[in-house]
Backbone as JSON Lines, residues from 0, in Angstrom:
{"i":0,"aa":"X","n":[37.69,-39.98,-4.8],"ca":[36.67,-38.95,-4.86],"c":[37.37,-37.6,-4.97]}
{"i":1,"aa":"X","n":[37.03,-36.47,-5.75],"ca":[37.02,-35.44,-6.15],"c":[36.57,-34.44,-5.4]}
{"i":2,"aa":"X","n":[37.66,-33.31,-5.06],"ca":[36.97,-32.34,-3.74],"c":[35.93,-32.09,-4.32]}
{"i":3,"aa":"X","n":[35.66,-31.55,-5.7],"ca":[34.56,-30.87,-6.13],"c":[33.07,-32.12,-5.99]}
{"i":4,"aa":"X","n":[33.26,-33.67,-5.76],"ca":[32.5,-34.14,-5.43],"c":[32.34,-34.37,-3.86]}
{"i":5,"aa":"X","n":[33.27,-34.13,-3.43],"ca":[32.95,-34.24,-2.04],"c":[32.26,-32.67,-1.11]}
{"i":6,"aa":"X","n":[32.29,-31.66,-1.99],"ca":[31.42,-30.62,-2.28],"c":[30.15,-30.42,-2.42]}
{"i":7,"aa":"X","n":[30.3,-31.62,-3.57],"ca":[28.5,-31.83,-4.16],"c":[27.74,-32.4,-3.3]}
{"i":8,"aa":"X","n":[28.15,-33.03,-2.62],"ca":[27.93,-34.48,-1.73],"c":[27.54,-33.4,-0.47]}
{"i":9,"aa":"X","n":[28.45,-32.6,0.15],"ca":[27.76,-31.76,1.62],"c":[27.23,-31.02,0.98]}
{"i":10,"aa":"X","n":[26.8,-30.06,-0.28],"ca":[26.03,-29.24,-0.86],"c":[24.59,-29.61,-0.75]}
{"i":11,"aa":"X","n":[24.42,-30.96,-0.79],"ca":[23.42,-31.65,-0.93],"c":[22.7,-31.91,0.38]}
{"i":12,"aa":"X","n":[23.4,-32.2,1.36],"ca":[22.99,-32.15,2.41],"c":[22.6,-30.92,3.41]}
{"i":13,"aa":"X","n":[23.4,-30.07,2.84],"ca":[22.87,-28.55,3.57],"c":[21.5,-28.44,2.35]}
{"i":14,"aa":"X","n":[21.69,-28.46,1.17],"ca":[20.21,-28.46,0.87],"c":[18.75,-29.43,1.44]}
{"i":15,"aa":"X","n":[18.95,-30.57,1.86],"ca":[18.2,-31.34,2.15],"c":[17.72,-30.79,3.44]}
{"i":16,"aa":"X","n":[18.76,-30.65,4.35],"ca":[17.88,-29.72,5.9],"c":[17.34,-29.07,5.76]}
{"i":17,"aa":"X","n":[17.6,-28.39,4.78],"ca":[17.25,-26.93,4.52],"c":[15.38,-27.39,3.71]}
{"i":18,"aa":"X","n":[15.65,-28.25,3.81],"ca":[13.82,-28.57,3.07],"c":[13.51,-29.18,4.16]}
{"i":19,"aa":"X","n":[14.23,-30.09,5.16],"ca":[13.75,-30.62,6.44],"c":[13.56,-29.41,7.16]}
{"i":20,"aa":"X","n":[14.25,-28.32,7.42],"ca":[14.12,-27.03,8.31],"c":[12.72,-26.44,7.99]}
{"i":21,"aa":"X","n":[12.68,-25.98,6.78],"ca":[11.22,-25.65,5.9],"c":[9.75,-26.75,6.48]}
{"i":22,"aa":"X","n":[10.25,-28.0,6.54],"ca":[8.86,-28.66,6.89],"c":[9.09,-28.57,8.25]}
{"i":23,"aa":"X","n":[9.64,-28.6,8.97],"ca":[9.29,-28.64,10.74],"c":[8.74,-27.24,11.3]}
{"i":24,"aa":"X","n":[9.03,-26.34,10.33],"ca":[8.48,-24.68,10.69],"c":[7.56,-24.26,9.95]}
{"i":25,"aa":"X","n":[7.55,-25.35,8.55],"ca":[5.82,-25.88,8.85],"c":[4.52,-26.11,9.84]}
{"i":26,"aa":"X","n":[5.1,-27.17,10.18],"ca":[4.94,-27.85,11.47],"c":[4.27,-27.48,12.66]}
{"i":27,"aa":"X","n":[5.34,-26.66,13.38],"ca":[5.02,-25.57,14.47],"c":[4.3,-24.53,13.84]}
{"i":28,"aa":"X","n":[4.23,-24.22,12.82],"ca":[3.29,-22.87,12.74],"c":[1.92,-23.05,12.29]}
{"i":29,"aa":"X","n":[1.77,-24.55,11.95],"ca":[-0.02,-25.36,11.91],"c":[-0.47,-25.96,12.59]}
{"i":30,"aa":"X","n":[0.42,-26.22,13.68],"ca":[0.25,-26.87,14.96],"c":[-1.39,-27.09,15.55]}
{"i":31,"aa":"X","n":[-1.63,-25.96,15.66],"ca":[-3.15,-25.74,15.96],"c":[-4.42,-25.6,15.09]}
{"i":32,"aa":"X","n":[-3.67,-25.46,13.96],"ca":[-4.73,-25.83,12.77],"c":[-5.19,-26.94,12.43]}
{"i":33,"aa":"X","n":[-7.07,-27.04,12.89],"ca":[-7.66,-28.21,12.75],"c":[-7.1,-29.57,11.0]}
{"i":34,"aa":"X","n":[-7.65,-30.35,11.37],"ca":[-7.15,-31.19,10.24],"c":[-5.92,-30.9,9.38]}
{"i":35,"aa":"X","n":[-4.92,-30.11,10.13],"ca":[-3.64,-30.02,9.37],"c":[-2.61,-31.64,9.64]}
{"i":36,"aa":"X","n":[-2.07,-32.39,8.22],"ca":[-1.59,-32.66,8.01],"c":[-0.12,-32.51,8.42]}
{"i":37,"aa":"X","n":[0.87,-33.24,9.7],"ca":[1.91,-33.39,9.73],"c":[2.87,-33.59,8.45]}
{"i":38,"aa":"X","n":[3.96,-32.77,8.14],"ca":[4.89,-32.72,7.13],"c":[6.09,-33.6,7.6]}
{"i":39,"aa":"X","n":[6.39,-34.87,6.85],"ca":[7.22,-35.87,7.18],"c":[7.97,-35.79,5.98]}
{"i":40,"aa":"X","n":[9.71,-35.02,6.51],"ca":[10.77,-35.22,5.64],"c":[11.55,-36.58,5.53]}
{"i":41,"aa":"X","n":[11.74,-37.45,4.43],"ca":[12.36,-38.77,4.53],"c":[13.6,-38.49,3.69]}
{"i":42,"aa":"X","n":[14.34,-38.64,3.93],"ca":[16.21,-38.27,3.25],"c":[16.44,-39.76,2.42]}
{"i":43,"aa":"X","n":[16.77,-39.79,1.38],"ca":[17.39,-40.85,1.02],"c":[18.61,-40.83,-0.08]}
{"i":44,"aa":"X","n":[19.61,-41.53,-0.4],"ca":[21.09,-40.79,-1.02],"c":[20.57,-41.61,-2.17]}
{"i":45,"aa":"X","n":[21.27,-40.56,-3.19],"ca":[20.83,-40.8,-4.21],"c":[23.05,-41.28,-4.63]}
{"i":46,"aa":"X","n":[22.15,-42.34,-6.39],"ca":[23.36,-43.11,-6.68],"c":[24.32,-41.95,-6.9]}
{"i":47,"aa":"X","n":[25.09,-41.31,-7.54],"ca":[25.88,-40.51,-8.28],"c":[26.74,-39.73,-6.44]}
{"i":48,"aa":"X","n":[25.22,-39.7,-5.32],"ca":[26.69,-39.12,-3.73],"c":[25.4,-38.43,-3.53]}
{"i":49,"aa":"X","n":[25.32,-38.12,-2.6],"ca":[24.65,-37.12,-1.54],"c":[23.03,-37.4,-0.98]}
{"i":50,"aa":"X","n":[22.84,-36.9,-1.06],"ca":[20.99,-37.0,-0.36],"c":[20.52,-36.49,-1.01]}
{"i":51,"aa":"X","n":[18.86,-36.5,-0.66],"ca":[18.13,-35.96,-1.64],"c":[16.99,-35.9,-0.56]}
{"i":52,"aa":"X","n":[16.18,-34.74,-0.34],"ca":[14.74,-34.73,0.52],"c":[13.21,-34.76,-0.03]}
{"i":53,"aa":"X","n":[12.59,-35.55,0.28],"ca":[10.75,-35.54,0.2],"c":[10.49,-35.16,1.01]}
{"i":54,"aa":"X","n":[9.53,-34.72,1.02],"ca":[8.49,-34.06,2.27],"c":[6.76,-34.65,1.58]}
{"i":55,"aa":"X","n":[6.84,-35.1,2.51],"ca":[4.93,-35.79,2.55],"c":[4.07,-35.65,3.23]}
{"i":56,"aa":"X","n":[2.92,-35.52,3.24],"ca":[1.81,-35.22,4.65],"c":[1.6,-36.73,5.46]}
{"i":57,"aa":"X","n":[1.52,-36.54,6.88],"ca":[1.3,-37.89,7.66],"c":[-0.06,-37.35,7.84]}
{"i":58,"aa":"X","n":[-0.63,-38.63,8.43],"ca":[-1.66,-38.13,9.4],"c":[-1.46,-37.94,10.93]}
{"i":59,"aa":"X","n":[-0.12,-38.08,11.22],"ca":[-0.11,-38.09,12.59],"c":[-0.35,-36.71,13.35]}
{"i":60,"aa":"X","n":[-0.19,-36.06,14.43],"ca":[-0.69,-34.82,14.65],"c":[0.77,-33.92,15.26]}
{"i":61,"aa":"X","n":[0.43,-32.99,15.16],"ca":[1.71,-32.46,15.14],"c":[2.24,-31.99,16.61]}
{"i":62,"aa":"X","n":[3.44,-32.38,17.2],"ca":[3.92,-32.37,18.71],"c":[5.39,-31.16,18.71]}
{"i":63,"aa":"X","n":[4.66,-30.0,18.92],"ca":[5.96,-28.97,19.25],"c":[6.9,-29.54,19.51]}
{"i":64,"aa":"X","n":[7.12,-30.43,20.67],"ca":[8.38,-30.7,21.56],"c":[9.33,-31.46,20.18]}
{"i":65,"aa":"X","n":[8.39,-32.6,20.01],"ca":[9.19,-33.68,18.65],"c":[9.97,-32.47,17.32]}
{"i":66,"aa":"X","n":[8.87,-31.39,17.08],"ca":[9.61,-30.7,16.29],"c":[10.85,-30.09,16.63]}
{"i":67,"aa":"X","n":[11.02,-29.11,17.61],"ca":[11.54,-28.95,18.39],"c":[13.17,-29.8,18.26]}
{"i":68,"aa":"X","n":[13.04,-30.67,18.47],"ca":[14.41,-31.57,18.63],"c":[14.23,-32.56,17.18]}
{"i":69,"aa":"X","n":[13.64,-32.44,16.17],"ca":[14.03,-32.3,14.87],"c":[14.51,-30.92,14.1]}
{"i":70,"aa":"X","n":[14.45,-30.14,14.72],"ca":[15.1,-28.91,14.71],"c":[16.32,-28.62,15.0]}
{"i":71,"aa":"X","n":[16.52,-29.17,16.14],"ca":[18.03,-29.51,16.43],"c":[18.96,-30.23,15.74]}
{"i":72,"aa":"X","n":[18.24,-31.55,15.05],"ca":[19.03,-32.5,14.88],"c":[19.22,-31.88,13.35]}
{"i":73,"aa":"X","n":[18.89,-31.47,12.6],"ca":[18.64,-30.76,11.4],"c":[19.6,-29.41,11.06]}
{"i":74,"aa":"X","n":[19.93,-28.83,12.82],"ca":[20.59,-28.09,12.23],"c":[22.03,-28.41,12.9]}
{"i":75,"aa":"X","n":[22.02,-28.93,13.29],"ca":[24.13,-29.97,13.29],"c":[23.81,-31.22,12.1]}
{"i":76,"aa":"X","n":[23.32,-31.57,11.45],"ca":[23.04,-32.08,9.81],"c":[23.86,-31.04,9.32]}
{"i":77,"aa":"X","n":[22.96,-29.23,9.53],"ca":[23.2,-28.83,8.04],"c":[24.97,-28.57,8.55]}
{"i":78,"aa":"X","n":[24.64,-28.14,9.74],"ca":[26.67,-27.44,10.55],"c":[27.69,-28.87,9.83]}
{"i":79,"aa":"X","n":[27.56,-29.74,10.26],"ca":[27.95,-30.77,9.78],"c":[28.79,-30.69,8.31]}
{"i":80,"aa":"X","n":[27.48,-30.95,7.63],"ca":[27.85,-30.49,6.05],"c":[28.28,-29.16,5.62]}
{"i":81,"aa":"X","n":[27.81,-28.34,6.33],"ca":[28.92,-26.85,6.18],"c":[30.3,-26.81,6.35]}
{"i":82,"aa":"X","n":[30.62,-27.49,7.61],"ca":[32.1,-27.53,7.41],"c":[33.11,-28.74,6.79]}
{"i":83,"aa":"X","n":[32.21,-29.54,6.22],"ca":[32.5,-30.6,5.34],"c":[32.94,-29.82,3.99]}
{"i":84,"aa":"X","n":[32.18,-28.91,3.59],"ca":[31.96,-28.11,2.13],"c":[33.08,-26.66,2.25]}
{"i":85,"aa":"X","n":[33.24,-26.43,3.62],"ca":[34.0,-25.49,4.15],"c":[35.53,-25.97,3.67]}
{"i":86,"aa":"X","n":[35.63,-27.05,3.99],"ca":[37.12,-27.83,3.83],"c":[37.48,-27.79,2.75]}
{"i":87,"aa":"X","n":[36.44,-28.69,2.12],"ca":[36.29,-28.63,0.45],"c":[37.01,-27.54,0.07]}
{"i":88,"aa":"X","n":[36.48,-26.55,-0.05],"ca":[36.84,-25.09,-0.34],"c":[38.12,-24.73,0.07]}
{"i":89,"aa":"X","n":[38.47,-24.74,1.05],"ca":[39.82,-24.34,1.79],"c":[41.13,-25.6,0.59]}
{"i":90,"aa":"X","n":[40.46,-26.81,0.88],"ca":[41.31,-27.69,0.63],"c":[41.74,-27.01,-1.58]}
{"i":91,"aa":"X","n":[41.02,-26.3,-2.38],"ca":[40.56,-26.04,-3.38],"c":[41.42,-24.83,-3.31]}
{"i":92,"aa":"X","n":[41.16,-24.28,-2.73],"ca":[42.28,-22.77,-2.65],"c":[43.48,-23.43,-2.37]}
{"i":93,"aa":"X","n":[43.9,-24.12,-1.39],"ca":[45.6,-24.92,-1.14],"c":[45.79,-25.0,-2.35]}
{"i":94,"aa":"X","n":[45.25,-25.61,-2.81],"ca":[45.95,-26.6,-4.39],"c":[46.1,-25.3,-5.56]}
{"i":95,"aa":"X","n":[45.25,-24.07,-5.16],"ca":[44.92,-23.32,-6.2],"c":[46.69,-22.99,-6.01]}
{"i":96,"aa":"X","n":[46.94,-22.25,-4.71],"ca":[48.0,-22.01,-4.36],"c":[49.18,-22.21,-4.59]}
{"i":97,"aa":"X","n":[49.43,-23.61,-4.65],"ca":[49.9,-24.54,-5.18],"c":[49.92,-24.18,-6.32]}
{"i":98,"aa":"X","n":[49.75,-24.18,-6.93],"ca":[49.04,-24.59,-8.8],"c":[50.34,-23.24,-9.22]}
{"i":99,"aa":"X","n":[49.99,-22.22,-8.5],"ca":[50.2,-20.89,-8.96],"c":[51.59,-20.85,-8.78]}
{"i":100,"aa":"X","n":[52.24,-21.26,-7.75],"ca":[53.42,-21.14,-7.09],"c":[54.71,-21.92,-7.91]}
């Protein structure tokens, strides 16, 4: 694998929270709005490397606390893949370095 794919690959995943982050602050901010529709993000990796996010309406009803700690978990996802993509990068300048030298 290819830094620049192993790039694409956490790029993808800081994008995907980042649509999971978007529906949970959804979420909490319809909380109390009659017949609002729960927003259910489902992640699934697509062939070619990385993830990919849907977001769908449940009918279930919407529970601050549950959001709350999908909030959390969403954002050491995206930290996660930041310093995955961080490396990437670092590791991309070495070689540039390299290259030059």
């Amino acid at each position: 694998m290819s830094i620049s794919g192993i790039s694409n690959i956490a790029l993808s995943g800081m994008r995907s929270q980042t649509t999971r982050i978007g529906a949970i602050a959804n979420n909490v901010a319809n909380s109390s709005t009659p017949d609002y529709a729960r927003l259910n993000t489902s992640l699934t990796s697509v062939a070619s490397g990385g993830v990919q996010a849907a977001v769908n309406p449940t009918a279930s009803d919407v529970d601050p606390a549950t959001g709350l700690t999908d909030l959390i978990e969403a954002e050491q996802a995206y930290k996660a893949n930041a310093v995955v993509f961080e490396t990437g990068a670092d590791m991309w300048e070495m070689l540039m370095n390299i290259k030059r030298d």
